[in-house]
Amino acid sequence: MTTSMIGVLGASGAVGGAALAGLCAEGRHALRAGYRSRPLRSDKTSCADWQPVDVDDETSLARFCDGCEVVLNAAGPSCPVLDRKSVV
């Protein structure tokens, strides 16, 4: 059985961090955690592959999303990002 990949944009923030923690606790998926700048929290979870991503850069965003079955956008503010189906 292949484990699906879930990407979490904004994983170093409050909302993304909580979502990532819940997904880690569930333990059913491979996880990719995206951050804009290096996470400041020393408790950065090791259950995820942490990658820098710039949601305003289509190449960076496409690279982050590559291989993900689902991408949760917790990057704020979300209104400028909207739905980027064209890059996935």
The first five atom37 places (N, CA, C, CB, O) and aatype in JSON, in Angstrom:
{
  "aatype": [12, 16, 16, 15, 12, 9, 7, 19, 10, 7, 0, 15, 7, 0, 19, 7, 7, 0, 0, 10, 0, 7, 10, 4, 0, 6, 7, 1, 8, 0, 10, 1, 0, 7, 18, 1, 15, 1, 14, 10, 1, 15, 3, 11, 16, 15, 4, 0, 3, 17, 5, 14, 19, 3, 19, 3, 3, 6, 16, 15, 10, 0, 1, 13, 4, 3, 7, 4, 6, 19, 19, 10, 2, 0, 0, 7, 14, 15, 4, 14, 19, 10, 3, 1, 11, 15, 19, 19],
  "atom_mask": [
    [1, 1, 1, 1, 1],
    [1, 1, 1, 1, 1],
    [1, 1, 1, 1, 1],
    [1, 1, 1, 1, 1],
    [1, 1, 1, 1, 1],
    [1, 1, 1, 1, 1],
    [1, 1, 1, 0, 1],
    [1, 1, 1, 1, 1],
    [1, 1, 1, 1, 1],
    [1, 1, 1, 0, 1],
    [1, 1, 1, 1, 1],
    [1, 1, 1, 1, 1],
    [1, 1, 1, 0, 1],
    [1, 1, 1, 1, 1],
    [1, 1, 1, 1, 1],
    [1, 1, 1, 0, 1],
    [1, 1, 1, 0, 1],
    [1, 1, 1, 1, 1],
    [1, 1, 1, 1, 1],
    [1, 1, 1, 1, 1],
    [1, 1, 1, 1, 1],
    [1, 1, 1, 0, 1],
    [1, 1, 1, 1, 1],
    [1, 1, 1, 1, 1],
    [1, 1, 1, 1, 1],
    [1, 1, 1, 1, 1],
    [1, 1, 1, 0, 1],
    [1, 1, 1, 1, 1],
    [1, 1, 1, 1, 1],
    [1, 1, 1, 1, 1],
    [1, 1, 1, 1, 1],
    [1, 1, 1, 1, 1],
    [1, 1, 1, 1, 1],
    [1, 1, 1, 0, 1],
    [1, 1, 1, 1, 1],
    [1, 1, 1, 1, 1],
    [1, 1, 1, 1, 1],
    [1, 1, 1, 1, 1],
    [1, 1, 1, 1, 1],
    [1, 1, 1, 1, 1],
    [1, 1, 1, 1, 1],
    [1, 1, 1, 1, 1],
    [1, 1, 1, 1, 1],
    [1, 1, 1, 1, 1],
    [1, 1, 1, 1, 1],
    [1, 1, 1, 1, 1],
    [1, 1, 1, 1, 1],
    [1, 1, 1, 1, 1],
    [1, 1, 1, 1, 1],
    [1, 1, 1, 1, 1],
    [1, 1, 1, 1, 1],
    [1, 1, 1, 1, 1],
    [1, 1, 1, 1, 1],
    [1, 1, 1, 1, 1],
    [1, 1, 1, 1, 1],
    [1, 1, 1, 1, 1],
    [1, 1, 1, 1, 1],
    [1, 1, 1, 1, 1],
    [1, 1, 1, 1, 1],
    [1, 1, 1, 1, 1],
    [1, 1, 1, 1, 1],
    [1, 1, 1, 1, 1],
    [1, 1, 1, 1, 1],
    [1, 1, 1, 1, 1],
    [1, 1, 1, 1, 1],
    [1, 1, 1, 1, 1],
    [1, 1, 1, 0, 1],
    [1, 1, 1, 1, 1],
    [1, 1, 1, 1, 1],
    [1, 1, 1, 1, 1],
    [1, 1, 1, 1, 1],
    [1, 1, 1, 1, 1],
    [1, 1, 1, 1, 1],
    [1, 1, 1, 1, 1],
    [1, 1, 1, 1, 1],
    [1, 1, 1, 0, 1],
    [1, 1, 1, 1, 1],
    [1, 1, 1, 1, 1],
    [1, 1, 1, 1, 1],
    [1, 1, 1, 1, 1],
    [1, 1, 1, 1, 1],
    [1, 1, 1, 1, 1],
    [1, 1, 1, 1, 1],
    [1, 1, 1, 1, 1],
    [1, 1, 1, 1, 1],
    [1, 1, 1, 1, 1],
    [1, 1, 1, 1, 1],
    [1, 1, 1, 1, 1]
  ],
  "atom_positions": [
    [[0.83, -1.18, 0.0], [0.0, 0.0, 0.0], [0.88, 1.25, 0.0], [-0.95, 0.0, 1.21], [1.81, 1.35, 0.8]],
    [[0.59, 2.18, -0.87], [1.33, 3.42, -0.96], [0.73, 4.44, 0.0], [1.32, 3.97, -2.4], [-0.48, 4.61, 0.05]],
    [[1.59, 5.11, 0.77], [1.14, 6.14, 1.69], [1.0, 7.45, 0.94], [2.11, 6.29, 2.88], [1.94, 7.89, 0.27]],
    [[-0.16, 8.08, 1.04], [-0.37, 9.35, 0.36], [0.38, 10.47, 1.09], [-1.87, 9.68, 0.26], [0.57, 10.42, 2.3]],
    [[0.8, 11.46, 0.3], [1.53, 12.61, 0.84], [0.56, 13.77, 1.05], [2.69, 13.03, -0.12], [-0.22, 14.1, 0.17]],
    [[0.62, 14.36, 2.23], [-0.14, 15.57, 2.53], [0.85, 16.7, 2.77], [-1.09, 15.37, 3.76], [1.77, 16.56, 3.57]],
    [[0.66, 17.81, 2.07], [1.49, 18.99, 2.27], [0.76, 20.0, 3.11], [0.0, 0.0, 0.0], [-0.45, 20.2, 2.94]],
    [[1.46, 20.64, 4.02], [0.87, 21.68, 4.87], [1.67, 22.96, 4.65], [0.87, 21.27, 6.38], [2.81, 23.08, 5.1]],
    [[1.06, 23.92, 3.96], [1.68, 25.24, 3.78], [1.47, 26.05, 5.06], [1.08, 26.0, 2.54], [0.38, 26.01, 5.64]],
    [[2.47, 26.77, 5.49], [2.36, 27.56, 6.72], [2.47, 26.69, 7.96], [0.0, 0.0, 0.0], [1.88, 27.0, 9.0]],
    [[3.23, 25.61, 7.86], [3.33, 24.64, 8.95], [4.03, 25.18, 10.2], [4.06, 23.43, 8.48], [3.91, 24.58, 11.27]],
    [[4.75, 26.28, 10.09], [5.42, 26.83, 11.27], [4.54, 27.83, 12.01], [6.72, 27.5, 10.85], [4.94, 28.34, 13.06]],
    [[3.35, 28.1, 11.49], [2.42, 29.01, 12.16], [1.5, 28.27, 13.11], [0.0, 0.0, 0.0], [1.57, 27.05, 13.24]],
    [[0.63, 29.02, 13.78], [-0.27, 28.44, 14.78], [-1.25, 27.45, 14.16], [-1.04, 29.55, 15.48], [-1.39, 26.33, 14.66]],
    [[-1.92, 27.83, 13.09], [-2.92, 26.96, 12.47], [-2.26, 25.78, 11.76], [-3.78, 27.76, 11.48], [-2.65, 24.63, 11.97]],
    [[-1.25, 26.07, 10.93], [-0.56, 25.01, 10.23], [0.15, 24.06, 11.18], [0.0, 0.0, 0.0], [0.19, 22.85, 10.93]],
    [[0.71, 24.59, 12.25], [1.39, 23.76, 13.24], [0.43, 22.82, 13.94], [0.0, 0.0, 0.0], [0.76, 21.66, 14.19]],
    [[-0.77, 23.32, 14.26], [-1.78, 22.48, 14.9], [-2.26, 21.39, 13.95], [-2.96, 23.34, 15.38], [-2.44, 20.24, 14.35]],
    [[-2.46, 21.76, 12.7], [-2.89, 20.77, 11.7], [-1.81, 19.7, 11.52], [-3.2, 21.45, 10.34], [-2.11, 18.51, 11.47]],
    [[-0.56, 20.13, 11.43], [0.55, 19.2, 11.27], [0.66, 18.27, 12.47], [1.86, 19.97, 11.07], [0.88, 17.07, 12.31]],
    [[0.51, 18.81, 13.67], [0.59, 17.99, 14.88], [-0.5, 16.93, 14.88], [0.47, 18.87, 16.14], [-0.25, 15.78, 15.25]],
    [[-1.7, 17.31, 14.47], [-2.79, 16.35, 14.4], [-2.53, 15.25, 13.39], [0.0, 0.0, 0.0], [-2.8, 14.08, 13.65]],
    [[-2.02, 15.64, 12.22], [-1.7, 14.66, 11.19], [-0.55, 13.74, 11.62], [-1.33, 15.37, 9.88], [-0.56, 12.55, 11.33]],
    [[0.42, 14.31, 12.33], [1.53, 13.5, 12.85], [1.01, 12.48, 13.85], [2.61, 14.39, 13.5], [1.4, 11.31, 13.82]],
    [[0.14, 12.92, 14.74], [-0.41, 12.02, 15.76], [-1.21, 10.89, 15.12], [-1.28, 12.8, 16.73], [-1.21, 9.77, 15.61]],
    [[-1.89, 11.21, 14.03], [-2.68, 10.2, 13.32], [-1.76, 9.15, 12.7], [-3.55, 10.86, 12.23], [-2.07, 7.96, 12.72]],
    [[-0.64, 9.61, 12.15], [0.37, 8.7, 11.63], [-0.01, 7.89, 10.39], [0.0, 0.0, 0.0], [0.58, 6.84, 10.15]],
    [[-0.96, 8.35, 9.63], [-1.42, 7.59, 8.47], [-0.87, 8.07, 7.14], [-2.9, 7.62, 8.41], [-1.06, 7.41, 6.12]],
    [[-0.19, 9.22, 7.11], [0.24, 9.81, 5.85], [1.7, 10.26, 5.93], [-0.66, 10.99, 5.47], [2.2, 10.57, 7.01]],
    [[2.35, 10.3, 4.79], [3.64, 10.97, 4.69], [3.32, 12.47, 4.7], [4.45, 10.53, 3.38], [2.33, 12.9, 4.11]],
    [[4.15, 13.27, 5.35], [3.85, 14.69, 5.51], [4.99, 15.56, 5.0], [3.57, 15.02, 6.96], [6.17, 15.25, 5.19]],
    [[4.62, 16.65, 4.35], [5.57, 17.67, 3.9], [5.13, 18.98, 4.54], [5.62, 17.78, 2.31], [3.98, 19.39, 4.39]],
    [[6.02, 19.63, 5.25], [5.71, 20.87, 5.95], [6.39, 22.04, 5.26], [6.14, 20.78, 7.44], [7.61, 22.05, 5.12]],
    [[5.61, 23.01, 4.84], [6.16, 24.16, 4.14], [6.22, 25.39, 5.03], [0.0, 0.0, 0.0], [5.32, 25.66, 5.82]],
    [[7.3, 26.12, 4.89], [7.47, 27.35, 5.67], [8.05, 28.45, 4.8], [8.37, 27.1, 6.89], [8.79, 28.19, 3.86]],
    [[7.7, 29.69, 5.13], [8.19, 30.85, 4.4], [9.59, 31.22, 4.88], [7.24, 32.05, 4.56], [10.49, 31.47, 4.08]],
    [[9.75, 31.25, 6.18], [11.07, 31.52, 6.75], [11.34, 30.42, 7.77], [11.14, 32.96, 7.42], [10.42, 29.76, 8.26]],
    [[12.59, 30.22, 8.08], [12.99, 29.13, 8.97], [12.13, 29.14, 10.23], [14.49, 29.24, 9.34], [12.02, 30.18, 10.89]],
    [[11.52, 28.0, 10.57], [10.7, 27.94, 11.79], [11.52, 28.33, 13.01], [10.11, 26.52, 11.99], [12.65, 27.88, 13.19]],
    [[10.93, 29.18, 13.84], [11.62, 29.63, 15.04], [11.43, 28.66, 16.19], [11.13, 31.01, 15.43], [12.23, 28.65, 17.14]],
    [[10.4, 27.86, 16.12], [10.1, 26.95, 17.21], [11.12, 25.82, 17.25], [8.68, 26.39, 17.07], [11.43, 25.2, 16.23]],
    [[11.62, 25.56, 18.44], [12.59, 24.49, 18.58], [11.93, 23.12, 18.57], [13.39, 24.68, 19.87], [12.62, 22.1, 18.46]],
    [[10.6, 23.09, 18.7], [9.9, 21.81, 18.73], [9.43, 21.38, 17.33], [8.7, 21.89, 19.67], [8.44, 20.66, 17.2]],
    [[10.14, 21.82, 16.31], [9.79, 21.46, 14.94], [9.66, 19.95, 14.84], [10.85, 21.99, 13.93], [10.61, 19.21, 15.1]],
    [[8.49, 19.5, 14.46], [8.22, 18.06, 14.43], [9.07, 17.34, 13.38], [6.74, 17.82, 14.15], [9.29, 17.85, 12.28]],
    [[9.53, 16.17, 13.74], [10.38, 15.42, 12.82], [9.58, 14.43, 11.99], [11.46, 14.69, 13.6], [10.18, 13.7, 11.19]],
    [[8.27, 14.37, 12.13], [7.48, 13.42, 11.36], [7.22, 13.93, 9.94], [6.15, 13.13, 12.07], [6.61, 13.24, 9.13]],
    [[7.68, 15.13, 9.65], [7.44, 15.74, 8.34], [8.75, 16.12, 7.66], [6.53, 16.97, 8.47], [9.77, 16.35, 8.32]],
    [[8.7, 16.19, 6.35], [9.81, 16.69, 5.55], [9.62, 18.2, 5.44], [9.87, 15.99, 4.13], [8.73, 18.66, 4.72]],
    [[10.44, 18.98, 6.12], [10.31, 20.45, 6.13], [11.0, 21.04, 4.92], [10.9, 21.05, 7.42], [12.16, 20.76, 4.65]],
    [[10.25, 21.88, 4.18], [10.79, 22.51, 2.97], [10.39, 23.98, 2.92], [10.29, 21.78, 1.71], [9.26, 24.33, 3.25]],
    [[11.32, 24.85, 2.51], [10.94, 26.25, 2.3], [10.07, 26.34, 1.06], [12.21, 27.17, 2.16], [10.27, 25.6, 0.09]],
    [[9.09, 27.24, 1.09], [8.22, 27.44, -0.08], [7.76, 28.89, -0.1], [6.99, 26.46, -0.04], [7.43, 29.47, 0.94]],
    [[7.73, 29.46, -1.29], [7.23, 30.82, -1.5], [5.93, 30.69, -2.29], [8.28, 31.72, -2.26], [5.96, 30.37, -3.48]],
    [[4.8, 30.93, -1.64], [3.5, 30.75, -2.3], [3.28, 31.76, -3.41], [2.38, 30.86, -1.29], [2.38, 31.57, -4.23]],
    [[4.07, 32.82, -3.46], [3.95, 33.81, -4.53], [4.79, 33.45, -5.75], [4.35, 35.19, -4.01], [4.72, 34.12, -6.78]],
    [[5.59, 32.4, -5.64], [6.45, 31.96, -6.73], [5.9, 30.63, -7.26], [7.94, 31.82, -6.26], [5.96, 29.62, -6.56]],
    [[5.38, 30.63, -8.47], [4.73, 29.43, -9.01], [5.66, 28.23, -9.08], [4.19, 29.72, -10.39], [5.22, 27.11, -8.86]],
    [[6.93, 28.45, -9.37], [7.89, 27.35, -9.43], [8.1, 26.74, -8.05], [9.23, 27.82, -10.01], [8.1, 25.52, -7.9]],
    [[8.27, 27.58, -7.05], [8.46, 27.13, -5.69], [7.22, 26.38, -5.19], [8.78, 28.32, -4.77], [7.34, 25.32, -4.57]],
    [[6.07, 26.92, -5.46], [4.82, 26.3, -5.03], [4.6, 24.96, -5.73], [3.63, 27.25, -5.31], [4.18, 23.99, -5.11]],
    [[4.88, 24.91, -7.03], [4.72, 23.67, -7.78], [5.67, 22.59, -7.26], [4.95, 23.91, -9.28], [5.3, 21.42, -7.17]],
    [[6.9, 22.98, -6.94], [7.88, 22.04, -6.4], [7.4, 21.47, -5.07], [9.27, 22.72, -6.23], [7.53, 20.28, -4.81]],
    [[6.84, 22.34, -4.22], [6.33, 21.89, -2.93], [5.16, 20.93, -3.11], [5.9, 23.1, -2.08], [5.08, 19.91, -2.42]],
    [[4.26, 21.25, -4.02], [3.04, 20.45, -4.22], [3.29, 19.14, -4.96], [2.02, 21.27, -4.98], [2.47, 18.23, -4.89]],
    [[4.4, 19.04, -5.67], [4.68, 17.86, -6.47], [4.67, 16.6, -5.6], [6.03, 18.0, -7.19], [5.42, 16.5, -4.63]],
    [[3.83, 15.65, -5.96], [3.74, 14.4, -5.23], [2.73, 14.4, -4.1], [0.0, 0.0, 0.0], [2.46, 13.35, -3.51]],
    [[2.16, 15.56, -3.8], [1.15, 15.63, -2.74], [-0.22, 15.29, -3.29], [1.13, 17.03, -2.08], [-0.62, 15.77, -4.35]],
    [[-0.93, 14.45, -2.56], [-2.31, 14.15, -2.92], [-3.23, 15.27, -2.46], [-2.75, 12.8, -2.31], [-4.21, 15.6, -3.12]],
    [[-2.89, 15.85, -1.32], [-3.66, 16.95, -0.73], [-2.68, 17.99, -0.22], [-4.6, 16.44, 0.43], [-1.63, 17.65, 0.32]],
    [[-3.03, 19.28, -0.4], [-2.23, 20.37, 0.17], [-3.17, 21.25, 0.99], [-1.51, 21.21, -0.96], [-4.16, 21.77, 0.48]],
    [[-2.85, 21.4, 2.26], [-3.61, 22.25, 3.17], [-2.93, 23.61, 3.21], [-3.7, 21.63, 4.61], [-1.74, 23.71, 3.53]],
    [[-3.68, 24.66, 2.87], [-3.11, 26.01, 2.89], [-3.41, 26.69, 4.22], [-3.65, 26.85, 1.72], [-4.54, 27.14, 4.45]],
    [[-2.41, 26.76, 5.09], [-2.52, 27.48, 6.34], [-1.59, 28.69, 6.32], [-2.2, 26.55, 7.54], [-1.32, 29.3, 7.36]],
    [[-1.09, 29.03, 5.12], [-0.22, 30.21, 4.99], [-1.1, 31.45, 5.03], [0.61, 30.16, 3.66], [-2.14, 31.5, 4.38]],
    [[-0.68, 32.42, 5.78], [-1.52, 33.61, 5.91], [-0.87, 34.83, 5.31], [0.0, 0.0, 0.0], [0.36, 34.9, 5.23]],
    [[-1.64, 35.77, 4.91], [-3.09, 35.65, 4.73], [-3.4, 34.84, 3.47], [-3.74, 37.06, 4.64], [-2.7, 34.94, 2.47]],
    [[-4.45, 34.04, 3.54], [-4.76, 33.12, 2.44], [-5.42, 33.8, 1.25], [-5.65, 32.02, 2.93], [-5.38, 33.27, 0.14]],
    [[-6.04, 34.97, 1.45], [-6.77, 35.61, 0.34], [-5.9, 35.91, -0.88], [-7.39, 36.9, 0.82], [-6.41, 35.79, -2.0]],
    [[-4.62, 36.28, -0.76], [-3.82, 36.48, -1.97], [-3.46, 35.18, -2.69], [-2.56, 37.22, -1.63], [-3.2, 35.19, -3.9]],
    [[-3.44, 34.06, -1.96], [-3.05, 32.79, -2.56], [-4.2, 32.2, -3.36], [-2.59, 31.81, -1.48], [-4.01, 31.72, -4.47]],
    [[-5.38, 32.23, -2.79], [-6.59, 31.68, -3.42], [-6.38, 30.23, -3.82], [-7.0, 32.51, -4.65], [-5.66, 29.49, -3.14]],
    [[-6.98, 29.83, -4.92], [-6.9, 28.45, -5.4], [-5.93, 28.42, -6.58], [-8.32, 27.89, -5.82], [-6.19, 29.04, -7.61]],
    [[-4.83, 27.72, -6.43], [-3.79, 27.69, -7.45], [-3.78, 26.38, -8.22], [-2.44, 27.92, -6.81], [-2.73, 25.77, -8.38]],
    [[-4.93, 25.93, -8.69], [-5.02, 24.65, -9.38], [-4.13, 24.59, -10.62], [-6.45, 24.38, -9.78], [-3.68, 23.51, -10.99]],
    [[-3.86, 25.72, -11.25], [-3.1, 25.72, -12.49], [-1.66, 25.25, -12.3], [-3.11, 27.12, -13.09], [-1.04, 24.79, -13.26]],
    [[-1.11, 25.36, -11.1], [0.3, 24.97, -10.9], [0.43, 23.54, -10.44], [0.96, 25.89, -9.89], [1.52, 22.96, -10.52]],
    [[-0.62, 22.95, -9.97], [-0.51, 21.6, -9.43], [-0.68, 20.58, -10.52], [-1.54, 21.36, -8.34], [-0.62, 19.38, -10.26]]
  ]
}
